[in-house]
Amino acid sequence: MNKGKLLIVGFGPGHFDHLTERAREAIRESEVVVGYNTYVDIIRDLLTDQEIVRTGMTEEVSRAQEAVRQAEQGRKVAVISSGDAGVYGMAGLVYEVLIEKGWHPDTGVEVEVIPGISAINSCASLLGSPVMHDACMISLSDHLTPWETIAKRIEAAASADFVIALYNPKSGRRVRQIVETQRILLQYRSPGTPVGLVKSAYRERQQIVLTTLGDMLNHEIGMLTTVIIGNSTTFVYEGLMITPRGYQRKYTLSKESQDLKPHQRLQVEAEPWSLNAFGESSGKFVREQNIATADKRKASVRPASLAHEALSVLQAKGLVETGITTIPFTKPVSIFEVAVSPGVANKIITPEQLVLLAEIAGDQGEIKYTPHHQLILRVPTDEPAAVTARLTEAGLLLSPIGDVVQLKACDFCDGEKGESIPLAEELNRRLGGLKVPKELKIGFNGCAMACYGAVTEEIGIVYRRGTYDLFLGGKKIGRNAHPAQRVAEGISPGELLETVEQVVREYAEQGHPDERFNKFFKRVKEVAGFAYSDERKPVIEELACGD
Ligand code: SAH
């Protein structure tokens, strides 16, 4: 039987003009085209009588399996990916499926990977020339890669001064990754670092935004955006983002005749930064640099200053010719982020506290009001302890944000129904800020009216005549929002504390990374001895206000 063929095609950014001739041919000569719906639409004009296997976004594995199956039946199958199929595309996956089946290149179906223009290149071309030099691609999608690994790569790339192209920066469900990425990058790069945001390059809704590392989150970033972060030499000129090639070290660009003649340019003296310039002692230099890097963690001197320092040493030794430009170093500042409220039950912020917040935020910081009755303060500072001391002194309650436990209490009818406030405060002391797989809100309402919506939170607690009702697994937002399940009624204060602690402990220990509490409850079926139930009946009989 005729051996089939797999043509794994990268069709570039999305415009016909940027599709290679071989890619066109491959699509034309195929009998079957396998691809994600939107991609099939993009190459529609090339199709004649090919059979189309369309599947949704998340079914990449079944697409690869189907492509292999069809090729094994002797057909020519084109598997299409946007950009380059070898960059977060289908190429690796198809090979993995083949290998799983014991495929061998000589005897199995033929495979041809056809290169395409990847987003790093198409997006760069629209911004000017931001890549130019050593660069890397990092995908912020943590569906298949642990966030810890991604964070390490961001940090490594940031510290080594790579230009960085961020793929998959944000989606409807993954919104925090880009915020965290900015935080890591700001530890190594100045907030003024040029950043380019390109959405749908060479497609109908193309959008290009030039911004900075400090400001990039104030612009739209989505599934179709590639974020290009400049290195320490990248600059902006007339709306273009440019990373120099480094010629100015050896050439005077404004002159037609060069002081350094061609034969002089490659001499060691003209390249004091090269490995050869260190001769025999090069190994020693590298070792010293490593030690200095380790020390840096303690002394918190950034690596960019290390390069600067090394250059100064060389200059002092007369090893660097005069006129060679060094990179100006601006010490980057970290952004400190904290949730601020007047108290667990108290919802009244005093004018003095507001003035203090405004003063601390200053021109560079910001104060954001969230749907969870919280003020988030973000300030650039290297001394967060000084900031927290001032805020605490003014009587403000601070809570860390991110994947931690947060207590959301009501105002206890302005304190009039305040019997359970001490317990709410105790709960906050014990659990507030505790690290969990995904942010976890505990709603605490001081009477059965529960007007602050405790019963729709992931964990809800309602105080009623000296005892407590406990609710688990609510989902407050989304189309499939639902109240929590009432799991216990009329329990004592001591029992409540113990039970809630047990629930949170089990979630912290057994929850998958990024798994919300309601999903966790559904998956494990039982938490702290309470069985999960799918039924969502009206939770409680109507009660008169304040009962
Ligand atoms: N194989 C593709 C990448 C697929 S991952 C390539 O080589 O380009 C999907 C991510 O690629 C998107 O989240 C976005 O960051 C980037 N991307 C792909 N096409 C793009 C385009 N036309 N414009 C901007 N970004 C794009």
Coordinates of C-alpha atoms in Angstrom, one line a residue, residues 173-495:
R173 CA -8.7 32.3 32.5
R174 CA -5.0 33.0 32.7
V175 CA -4.8 36.7 33.8
R176 CA -2.2 36.6 36.6
Q177 CA 0.7 35.2 34.7
I178 CA 1.5 38.4 32.9
V179 CA 1.3 40.4 36.1
E180 CA 3.7 38.0 37.8
T181 CA 6.0 38.2 34.8
Q182 CA 6.1 42.0 34.9
R183 CA 7.0 41.7 38.6
I184 CA 9.9 39.4 38.0
L185 CA 11.2 41.4 35.0
L186 CA 11.1 44.6 37.1
Q187 CA 13.6 43.1 39.5
Y188 CA 16.1 43.2 36.7
R189 CA 15.0 45.8 34.2
S190 CA 14.0 49.4 34.5
P191 CA 10.3 50.3 34.3
G192 CA 11.2 52.4 31.3
T193 CA 12.3 49.4 29.2
P194 CA 10.5 49.6 25.9
V195 CA 7.9 46.9 25.3
G196 CA 5.9 46.2 22.1
L197 CA 2.5 44.6 22.1
V198 CA 1.4 43.2 18.8
K199 CA -2.0 41.7 18.4
S200 CA -3.0 39.7 15.3
A201 CA 0.1 40.6 13.3
Y202 CA -0.7 40.6 9.6
R203 CA -4.3 39.7 10.2
E204 CA -7.5 41.8 9.9
R205 CA -7.6 43.2 13.4
Q206 CA -3.8 43.9 13.7
Q207 CA -3.0 46.3 16.6
I208 CA 0.5 47.6 17.5
V209 CA 1.2 49.3 20.9
L210 CA 4.5 50.6 22.0
T211 CA 4.7 51.0 25.8
T212 CA 7.1 50.3 28.7
L213 CA 7.7 47.6 31.2
G214 CA 6.2 49.7 33.9
D215 CA 3.0 50.6 32.0
M216 CA 2.4 47.6 29.8
L217 CA -0.4 46.2 31.9
N218 CA -2.5 49.3 31.3
H219 CA -3.0 48.2 27.7
E220 CA -5.0 45.3 26.1
I221 CA -3.1 42.0 26.2
G222 CA -4.9 38.8 25.1
M223 CA -4.7 35.4 23.4
L224 CA -3.6 36.9 20.1
T225 CA -1.0 39.2 21.5
T226 CA 2.8 38.7 21.5
V227 CA 4.6 40.8 24.0
I228 CA 8.2 41.8 23.1
I229 CA 10.3 43.1 26.0
G230 CA 13.4 45.0 25.1
N231 CA 16.9 44.5 26.6
S232 CA 18.9 47.1 28.4
T233 CA 20.0 48.7 25.2
T234 CA 16.6 48.8 23.4
F235 CA 15.4 52.3 22.6
V236 CA 12.4 54.0 20.9
Y237 CA 12.8 56.3 17.9
E238 CA 9.8 57.9 16.2
G239 CA 7.4 55.2 17.4
L240 CA 9.8 52.4 16.5
M241 CA 11.4 49.9 18.9
I242 CA 15.0 49.3 18.1
T243 CA 17.6 47.1 19.7
P244 CA 21.1 48.1 18.4
R245 CA 23.3 45.5 16.9
G246 CA 26.2 46.8 18.9
Y247 CA 28.1 48.4 16.1
Q248 CA 28.6 51.7 17.9
R249 CA 31.2 50.0 20.0
K250 CA 33.5 49.7 17.0
Y251 CA 32.0 52.1 14.4
T252 CA 31.2 55.7 14.4
L253 CA 27.8 55.6 12.7
S254 CA 27.7 59.3 11.8
K255 CA 31.0 59.1 9.9
E256 CA 31.7 57.7 6.5
S257 CA 35.3 56.9 7.1
Q258 CA 36.0 54.8 10.2
D259 CA 38.8 55.4 12.7
L260 CA 39.2 51.7 13.2
K261 CA 40.4 50.2 10.0
P262 CA 39.1 46.7 9.0
H263 CA 42.3 44.9 10.0
Q264 CA 42.2 46.6 13.4
R265 CA 38.6 45.7 14.2
L266 CA 39.1 42.1 14.9
Q267 CA 42.1 42.7 17.2
V268 CA 41.7 41.8 20.8
E269 CA 42.3 45.4 21.9
A270 CA 39.3 46.5 19.9
E271 CA 37.1 43.8 21.6
P272 CA 38.0 44.0 25.3
W273 CA 34.7 42.3 26.1
S274 CA 35.5 39.1 24.1
L275 CA 36.6 35.8 25.6
N276 CA 40.0 36.1 23.9
A277 CA 40.7 39.4 25.7
F278 CA 40.9 37.5 28.9
G279 CA 43.5 35.1 27.5
E280 CA 44.6 32.4 29.9
S281 CA 42.8 33.9 32.8
S282 CA 39.4 33.7 31.1
G283 CA 38.4 30.8 33.2
K284 CA 39.2 32.7 36.3
F285 CA 37.2 35.7 35.1
V286 CA 34.2 33.5 34.6
R287 CA 34.6 32.0 38.0
E288 CA 34.9 35.3 39.7
Q289 CA 31.8 36.4 37.9
N290 CA 29.9 33.4 39.2
I291 CA 30.9 34.2 42.7
A292 CA 29.9 37.8 42.2
T293 CA 26.5 36.6 40.9
A294 CA 26.0 34.5 44.0
D295 CA 27.0 37.4 46.2
K296 CA 24.6 39.5 44.3
R297 CA 21.7 37.6 45.8
K298 CA 22.8 38.5 49.2
A299 CA 23.9 42.1 48.5
S300 CA 21.1 42.5 45.9
V301 CA 23.3 44.1 43.3
R302 CA 21.8 43.4 39.9
P303 CA 23.7 41.5 37.1
A304 CA 23.5 44.4 34.7
S305 CA 25.6 46.4 37.1
L306 CA 28.0 43.5 37.2
A307 CA 28.7 43.8 33.5
H308 CA 29.0 47.5 34.0
E309 CA 31.5 46.9 36.9
A310 CA 33.5 44.5 34.8
L311 CA 33.8 47.1 32.1
S312 CA 34.9 49.7 34.6
V313 CA 37.6 47.4 35.9
L314 CA 38.9 46.9 32.3
Q315 CA 38.7 50.7 31.7
A316 CA 40.7 51.3 34.9
K317 CA 43.3 48.8 33.7
G318 CA 43.5 50.7 30.4
L319 CA 42.2 47.7 28.6
V320 CA 39.2 49.5 27.1
E321 CA 39.9 52.1 24.4
T322 CA 38.5 55.5 25.1
G323 CA 35.3 56.4 23.2
I324 CA 33.8 53.0 23.7
T325 CA 30.3 53.5 25.1
T326 CA 29.2 51.7 28.2
I327 CA 25.6 50.8 28.9
P328 CA 24.1 53.3 31.4
F329 CA 22.7 51.4 34.3
T330 CA 19.5 52.4 36.1
K331 CA 18.8 50.4 39.2
P332 CA 15.4 48.8 38.7
V333 CA 12.8 49.1 41.4
S334 CA 10.4 46.3 42.5
I335 CA 6.6 46.9 42.6
F336 CA 5.1 46.1 46.0
E337 CA 1.5 45.1 46.0
V338 CA -0.8 44.7 49.0
A339 CA -4.5 44.7 49.8
V340 CA -5.5 47.4 52.3
S341 CA -8.7 47.6 54.3
P342 CA -9.8 49.4 57.5
G343 CA -10.4 46.1 59.3
V344 CA -12.1 42.8 59.2
A345 CA -15.5 44.2 60.1
N346 CA -14.8 47.9 59.9
K347 CA -15.6 49.3 56.4
I348 CA -14.9 53.0 57.2
I349 CA -11.7 54.5 56.0
T350 CA -10.8 57.8 57.7
P351 CA -9.7 60.9 55.8
E352 CA -6.3 60.5 57.5
Q353 CA -5.9 57.0 56.2
L354 CA -6.9 58.1 52.7
V355 CA -4.4 60.9 52.7
L356 CA -1.7 58.5 53.9
L357 CA -2.6 56.1 51.1
A358 CA -2.4 58.8 48.5
E359 CA 0.9 60.0 49.9
I360 CA 2.4 56.5 49.7
A361 CA 1.1 55.8 46.2
G362 CA 2.5 59.2 45.0
D363 CA 3.0 59.8 41.3
Q364 CA 4.3 56.4 40.5
G365 CA 2.0 54.1 42.4
E366 CA -1.7 53.3 42.1
I367 CA -4.7 52.5 44.2
K368 CA -7.2 50.1 42.7
Y369 CA -10.7 49.3 44.0
T370 CA -11.7 45.6 43.3
P371 CA -15.0 43.8 43.2
H372 CA -14.1 42.2 46.5
H373 CA -14.4 45.4 48.6
Q374 CA -10.6 45.8 48.6
L375 CA -8.2 48.5 47.8
I376 CA -5.1 47.2 46.2
L377 CA -2.1 49.5 46.7
R378 CA 0.8 49.1 44.2
V379 CA 3.9 51.1 44.7
P380 CA 7.4 50.9 43.3
T381 CA 9.7 50.5 46.3
D382 CA 12.7 48.4 47.4
E383 CA 11.6 48.8 51.0
P384 CA 8.2 47.2 51.5
A385 CA 8.7 46.9 55.2
A386 CA 8.8 50.7 55.6
V387 CA 5.5 51.0 53.6
T388 CA 3.7 48.3 55.7
A389 CA 4.9 49.9 58.9
R390 CA 3.3 53.2 58.0
L391 CA 0.1 51.7 56.9
T392 CA -0.3 49.4 60.0
E393 CA 0.5 52.3 62.2
A394 CA -2.4 54.2 60.7
G395 CA -4.7 51.3 61.8
L396 CA -5.1 49.8 58.3
L397 CA -5.3 46.0 57.9
L398 CA -3.0 44.6 55.3
S399 CA -3.4 41.3 53.5
P400 CA -1.2 39.7 50.9
I401 CA -2.8 39.1 47.5
G402 CA -2.5 36.3 45.1
D403 CA -3.1 32.6 45.8
V404 CA -3.8 33.1 49.5
V405 CA -6.8 32.8 51.8
Q406 CA -8.7 36.1 52.2
L407 CA -11.5 36.7 54.7
K408 CA -14.4 38.8 53.4
A409 CA -16.5 39.8 56.4
C410 CA -19.6 41.9 56.3
D411 CA -19.8 45.2 58.4
F412 CA -22.0 43.5 61.0
C413 CA -24.7 46.2 60.5
D414 CA -22.1 48.8 61.3
G415 CA -21.1 46.8 64.3
E416 CA -24.6 46.6 65.8
K417 CA -24.8 42.9 65.3
G418 CA -21.2 42.4 66.3
E419 CA -21.3 39.3 68.5
S420 CA -19.3 37.2 66.1
I421 CA -16.7 39.8 65.1
P422 CA -14.1 38.3 67.5
L423 CA -14.5 35.0 65.8
A424 CA -14.1 36.5 62.3
E425 CA -10.9 38.3 63.5
E426 CA -9.6 35.0 65.0
L427 CA -10.3 33.2 61.7
N428 CA -8.4 35.9 59.8
R429 CA -5.5 35.6 62.2
R430 CA -5.3 31.9 61.8
L431 CA -6.0 31.6 58.0
G432 CA -5.7 35.0 56.4
G433 CA -2.8 35.1 53.9
L434 CA -2.2 31.4 54.0
K435 CA -0.8 30.0 50.7
V436 CA -3.3 27.9 48.8
P437 CA -3.4 26.5 45.2
K438 CA -5.7 29.4 44.0
E439 CA -7.0 32.5 45.8
L440 CA -9.6 31.4 48.3
K441 CA -12.3 33.7 49.6
I442 CA -14.0 32.9 52.9
G443 CA -17.2 34.9 53.3
F444 CA -18.2 35.6 56.9
N445 CA -21.6 37.3 57.6
G446 CA -22.8 38.3 61.0
C447 CA -26.5 37.4 60.6
A448 CA -28.8 35.2 58.6
M449 CA -29.5 38.0 56.1
A450 CA -26.0 37.4 54.8
C451 CA -26.3 40.5 52.7
Y452 CA -22.6 40.4 52.0
G453 CA -23.2 37.2 50.0
A454 CA -21.2 34.7 52.2
V455 CA -23.3 31.8 50.8
T456 CA -22.0 32.4 47.3
E457 CA -18.3 32.4 48.3
E458 CA -16.0 29.3 48.1
I459 CA -16.3 29.0 51.8
G460 CA -19.3 30.7 53.5
I461 CA -19.9 31.2 57.2
V462 CA -23.2 32.6 58.5
Y463 CA -23.7 33.5 62.2
R464 CA -27.2 32.7 63.6
R465 CA -28.2 33.0 67.2
G466 CA -24.9 31.9 68.8
T467 CA -24.1 29.2 66.3
Y468 CA -22.8 29.0 62.7
D469 CA -23.9 27.6 59.4
L470 CA -21.2 26.5 57.0
F471 CA -21.3 26.5 53.2
L472 CA -18.7 25.1 50.8
G473 CA -17.9 25.3 47.1
G474 CA -19.7 28.4 45.9
K475 CA -18.8 30.0 42.5
K476 CA -19.6 33.7 42.6
I477 CA -18.7 34.6 39.0
G478 CA -19.0 33.2 35.5
R479 CA -22.0 32.0 33.5
N480 CA -22.2 28.9 35.7
A481 CA -22.1 30.8 39.0
H482 CA -23.8 28.9 41.8
P483 CA -24.2 29.2 45.5
A484 CA -22.2 27.1 47.9
Q485 CA -23.5 23.9 49.4
R486 CA -24.8 24.1 53.0
V487 CA -22.8 21.4 54.8
A488 CA -23.4 22.1 58.4
E489 CA -25.9 24.1 60.5
G490 CA -25.9 25.3 64.1
I491 CA -22.3 24.5 64.9
S492 CA -20.4 26.0 67.9
P493 CA -17.6 28.6 67.5
G494 CA -14.9 26.1 68.5
E495 CA -16.2 23.5 66.1

